[in-house]
Amino acid sequence: RKEVEQDPGPFNVPEGATVAFNCTYSNSASQSFFWYRQDCRKEPKLLMSVYSSGNEDGRFTAQLNRASQYISLLIRDSKLSDSATYLCVVNMARGSNYQLIWGAGTKLIIKP
Amino acid sequence: GAGVSQSPSNKVTEKGKDVELRCDPISGHTALYWYRQSLGQGLEFLIYFQGNSAPDKSGLPSDRFSAERTGGSVSTLTIQRTQQEDSAVYLCASSLNVRGSSGNTIYFGEGSWLTVV
């Protein structure tokens, strides 16, 4: 089992719809969580951090469920420009250190 | 600097040659990471530095790959005797530190696109 798992997709979603995807992680001692967005042939860029209480940034809502060990990303009123691969990142304990563990990404395609 | 800077941005090299890729992290960032990404694939972790030391080198694919960081700043990734399967984009990233929830947002450079022919 991978330490951080995402559904690779692609999720094909009509413009204006709401879409959500999850990311599960294996280590309960994980400390911090992030969603990144990566466009084709570009570097990943931070979309939002994920806080324990859940957080919202415009059309994007991120939530953390520690009991079930997953984070989620919800996109409302999706735009064509939201088409990208969404990567989750977990700062996970590894012995006495922490290491950022990346999911393989979920591909999202917004269709007109 | 304002962002993570990588050079060269593009490199085409002949099979068997050595290449050196450079990363200049954001000023003050103590943690530095190297990743590799082949087209259409996920990020492959290579190595990370905390200061000048590399606690985890397990991601380096073979002994042809090495990395160093000096002065807690610039890092170089060296690939010796390049092979065609080394063709990928090599991404460098940095963060304030590894521990601590507030400091470990990581920022990526634009990558070094390596093609081995």
Coordinates of C-alpha atoms in Angstrom, one line a residue:
Chain A
R1 CA 0.0 0.0 0.0
K2 CA 1.3 3.4 -0.9
E3 CA 1.9 5.9 1.9
V4 CA -0.2 8.6 0.2
E5 CA -2.8 7.4 -2.3
Q6 CA -4.9 9.3 -4.8
D7 CA -7.4 8.3 -7.5
P8 CA -5.4 9.0 -10.7
G9 CA -8.6 9.9 -12.6
P10 CA -9.1 11.5 -15.0
F11 CA -12.2 13.1 -13.6
N12 CA -14.2 14.5 -16.5
V13 CA -16.5 17.2 -15.2
P14 CA -18.7 19.7 -17.0
E15 CA -18.0 23.4 -16.4
G16 CA -19.9 24.8 -13.5
A17 CA -20.2 21.5 -11.7
T18 CA -18.8 20.7 -8.2
V19 CA -16.1 18.0 -8.0
A20 CA -14.4 16.5 -5.0
F21 CA -11.5 14.1 -4.6
N22 CA -9.8 12.5 -1.6
C23 CA -6.3 11.6 -0.7
T24 CA -5.6 8.9 1.9
Y25 CA -2.4 8.6 4.0
S26 CA -1.0 5.7 6.0
N27 CA 0.8 7.2 8.9
S28 CA -1.4 8.7 11.7
A29 CA 1.6 10.7 13.0
S30 CA 1.5 12.9 9.9
Q31 CA 1.7 16.5 10.8
S32 CA 0.7 18.8 7.9
F33 CA -1.0 18.5 4.6
F34 CA -1.2 20.4 1.4
W35 CA -2.8 20.5 -2.0
Y36 CA -0.7 21.4 -5.0
R37 CA -1.8 22.0 -8.5
Q38 CA 0.3 21.0 -11.5
D39 CA -0.4 22.1 -15.1
C40 CA 1.0 20.2 -18.0
R41 CA 4.7 20.6 -18.3
K42 CA 4.8 23.0 -15.4
E43 CA 6.1 22.7 -11.9
P44 CA 3.7 22.0 -9.0
K45 CA 2.3 25.1 -7.3
L46 CA 0.8 25.4 -3.9
L47 CA -3.0 25.6 -4.0
M48 CA -3.7 25.5 -0.3
S49 CA -2.7 24.1 3.0
V50 CA -5.1 21.9 4.8
Y51 CA -5.9 22.8 8.4
S52 CA -7.5 20.6 11.0
S53 CA -10.6 22.7 11.2
G54 CA -11.0 22.7 7.4
N55 CA -10.4 25.8 5.3
E56 CA -11.9 27.5 2.3
D57 CA -10.4 29.8 -0.4
G58 CA -12.9 31.0 -2.8
R59 CA -14.3 28.1 -4.7
F60 CA -11.9 25.6 -3.1
T61 CA -12.5 23.9 0.2
A62 CA -10.0 21.6 1.9
Q63 CA -10.8 19.3 4.8
L64 CA -8.8 16.9 7.0
N65 CA -10.2 13.8 8.5
R66 CA -7.6 12.5 11.0
A67 CA -9.8 9.6 12.2
S68 CA -10.1 8.1 8.7
Q69 CA -6.7 9.5 7.6
Y70 CA -7.7 11.4 4.5
I71 CA -7.8 14.9 3.2
S72 CA -10.2 16.2 0.6
L73 CA -10.5 18.9 -1.9
L74 CA -13.8 20.3 -3.2
I75 CA -14.0 22.6 -6.1
R76 CA -17.3 24.5 -6.6
D77 CA -18.5 26.1 -9.9
S78 CA -15.6 24.6 -11.8
K79 CA -13.9 26.6 -14.5
L80 CA -12.1 25.4 -17.6
S81 CA -8.9 26.8 -16.1
D82 CA -9.3 24.3 -13.2
S83 CA -8.2 21.6 -15.5
A84 CA -4.9 20.3 -14.0
T85 CA -3.5 17.5 -11.9
Y86 CA -4.0 17.9 -8.2
L87 CA -1.3 16.6 -5.9
C88 CA -1.7 16.0 -2.2
V89 CA 1.3 16.2 0.1
V90 CA 1.6 14.8 3.6
N91 CA 4.4 15.7 6.0
M92 CA 4.9 12.3 7.5
A93 CA 7.0 11.1 10.4
R94 CA 9.9 8.9 9.4
G95 CA 11.8 7.9 12.5
S96 CA 13.1 11.0 14.1
N97 CA 12.6 13.0 10.9
Y98 CA 9.7 14.2 8.8
Q99 CA 9.5 13.9 5.1
L100 CA 7.1 15.2 2.5
I101 CA 5.3 12.4 0.8
W102 CA 3.6 13.1 -2.4
G103 CA 0.6 11.4 -4.0
A104 CA 0.8 10.6 -7.6
G105 CA -2.0 13.1 -8.4
T106 CA -5.6 13.2 -9.6
K107 CA -6.1 14.5 -13.1
L108 CA -9.1 16.8 -13.5
I109 CA -10.5 17.8 -16.9
I110 CA -13.2 20.4 -17.0
K111 CA -15.3 20.3 -20.2
P112 CA -17.3 23.2 -21.7
Chain B
G1 CA 16.3 35.1 -4.2
A2 CA 12.6 35.7 -4.9
G3 CA 12.0 32.1 -6.0
V4 CA 13.7 28.8 -6.5
S5 CA 16.1 29.1 -9.4
Q6 CA 17.3 26.1 -11.5
S7 CA 19.8 25.9 -14.3
P8 CA 20.0 24.9 -17.0
S9 CA 16.3 25.1 -17.9
N10 CA 16.9 22.7 -20.8
K11 CA 19.7 20.3 -21.5
V12 CA 20.2 17.9 -24.3
T13 CA 23.2 15.5 -23.8
E14 CA 24.6 12.5 -25.5
K15 CA 24.3 9.1 -23.8
G16 CA 27.3 8.4 -21.6
K17 CA 28.1 12.1 -20.8
D18 CA 27.9 13.6 -17.3
V19 CA 25.5 16.4 -16.5
E20 CA 25.3 18.8 -13.6
L21 CA 22.1 20.5 -12.6
R22 CA 22.0 23.4 -10.2
C23 CA 19.4 24.7 -7.8
D24 CA 19.5 28.0 -5.9
P25 CA 16.8 27.8 -3.2
I26 CA 14.8 30.7 -1.7
S27 CA 17.0 32.6 0.6
G28 CA 16.8 31.4 4.2
H29 CA 15.2 28.0 3.3
T30 CA 17.1 25.3 5.1
A31 CA 15.4 22.3 3.4
L32 CA 16.0 21.5 -0.2
Y33 CA 14.5 18.7 -2.2
W34 CA 15.2 17.1 -5.6
Y35 CA 12.5 15.3 -7.5
R36 CA 12.3 13.8 -11.0
Q37 CA 9.3 13.6 -13.1
S38 CA 8.9 11.8 -16.4
L39 CA 6.2 13.0 -18.8
G40 CA 2.7 12.1 -17.6
Q41 CA 4.1 10.5 -14.4
G42 CA 4.1 11.6 -10.7
L43 CA 6.9 13.1 -8.8
E44 CA 9.7 10.7 -7.9
F45 CA 11.6 11.7 -4.8
L46 CA 15.4 11.7 -5.2
I47 CA 17.0 13.3 -2.1
Y48 CA 16.5 16.1 0.4
F49 CA 18.9 18.2 2.4
Q50 CA 18.4 19.7 5.8
G51 CA 21.2 22.3 5.8
N52 CA 24.1 20.7 4.1
S53 CA 23.3 17.1 5.2
A54 CA 21.2 14.6 3.4
P55 CA 19.3 12.5 5.9
D56 CA 17.6 10.5 3.2
K57 CA 19.4 9.4 0.0
S58 CA 17.2 6.4 -0.6
G59 CA 15.5 7.9 -3.7
L60 CA 18.6 8.2 -5.8
P61 CA 18.0 5.6 -8.6
S62 CA 21.6 4.4 -8.9
D63 CA 25.1 5.2 -8.0
R64 CA 25.4 7.3 -11.1
F65 CA 23.3 10.0 -9.3
S66 CA 24.8 12.2 -6.6
A67 CA 24.0 15.5 -5.0
E68 CA 25.6 17.9 -2.7
R69 CA 24.8 21.1 -1.0
T70 CA 27.3 23.6 0.3
G71 CA 26.9 26.6 2.5
G72 CA 23.4 25.6 3.2
S73 CA 22.3 27.2 -0.1
V74 CA 23.1 26.1 -3.6
S75 CA 22.8 22.4 -4.5
T76 CA 24.0 20.4 -7.5
L77 CA 22.6 17.2 -8.8
T78 CA 25.1 15.2 -10.9
I79 CA 24.3 12.4 -13.2
Q80 CA 27.2 10.4 -14.5
R81 CA 27.2 8.4 -17.7
T82 CA 23.7 9.5 -18.6
Q83 CA 21.3 6.9 -20.0
Q84 CA 18.2 7.5 -22.1
E85 CA 16.0 6.6 -19.2
D86 CA 17.4 9.5 -17.3
S87 CA 15.4 11.9 -19.6
A88 CA 12.9 13.7 -17.4
V89 CA 12.4 17.0 -15.7
Y90 CA 14.4 17.5 -12.6
L91 CA 12.6 19.6 -10.1
C92 CA 14.2 21.3 -7.1
A93 CA 12.1 22.7 -4.2
S94 CA 12.9 24.4 -1.0
S95 CA 11.1 25.1 2.3
L96 CA 11.9 26.9 5.5
N97 CA 12.4 23.7 7.3
V98 CA 11.3 20.1 7.4
R99 CA 9.7 20.1 10.8
G100 CA 6.9 22.5 11.9
S101 CA 3.6 22.9 10.3
S102 CA 4.0 26.6 9.5
G103 CA 7.3 26.4 7.8
N104 CA 7.2 23.5 5.5
T105 CA 5.3 24.7 2.5
I106 CA 7.6 23.9 -0.3
Y107 CA 8.2 26.0 -3.4
F108 CA 9.4 24.6 -6.7
G109 CA 11.7 25.8 -9.3
E110 CA 10.7 25.6 -13.0
G111 CA 12.8 22.5 -13.4
S112 CA 15.6 21.4 -15.6
W113 CA 14.4 19.5 -18.6
L114 CA 17.0 16.8 -19.5
T115 CA 16.9 14.9 -22.7
V116 CA 19.5 12.1 -23.3
V117 CA 19.9 11.2 -26.9

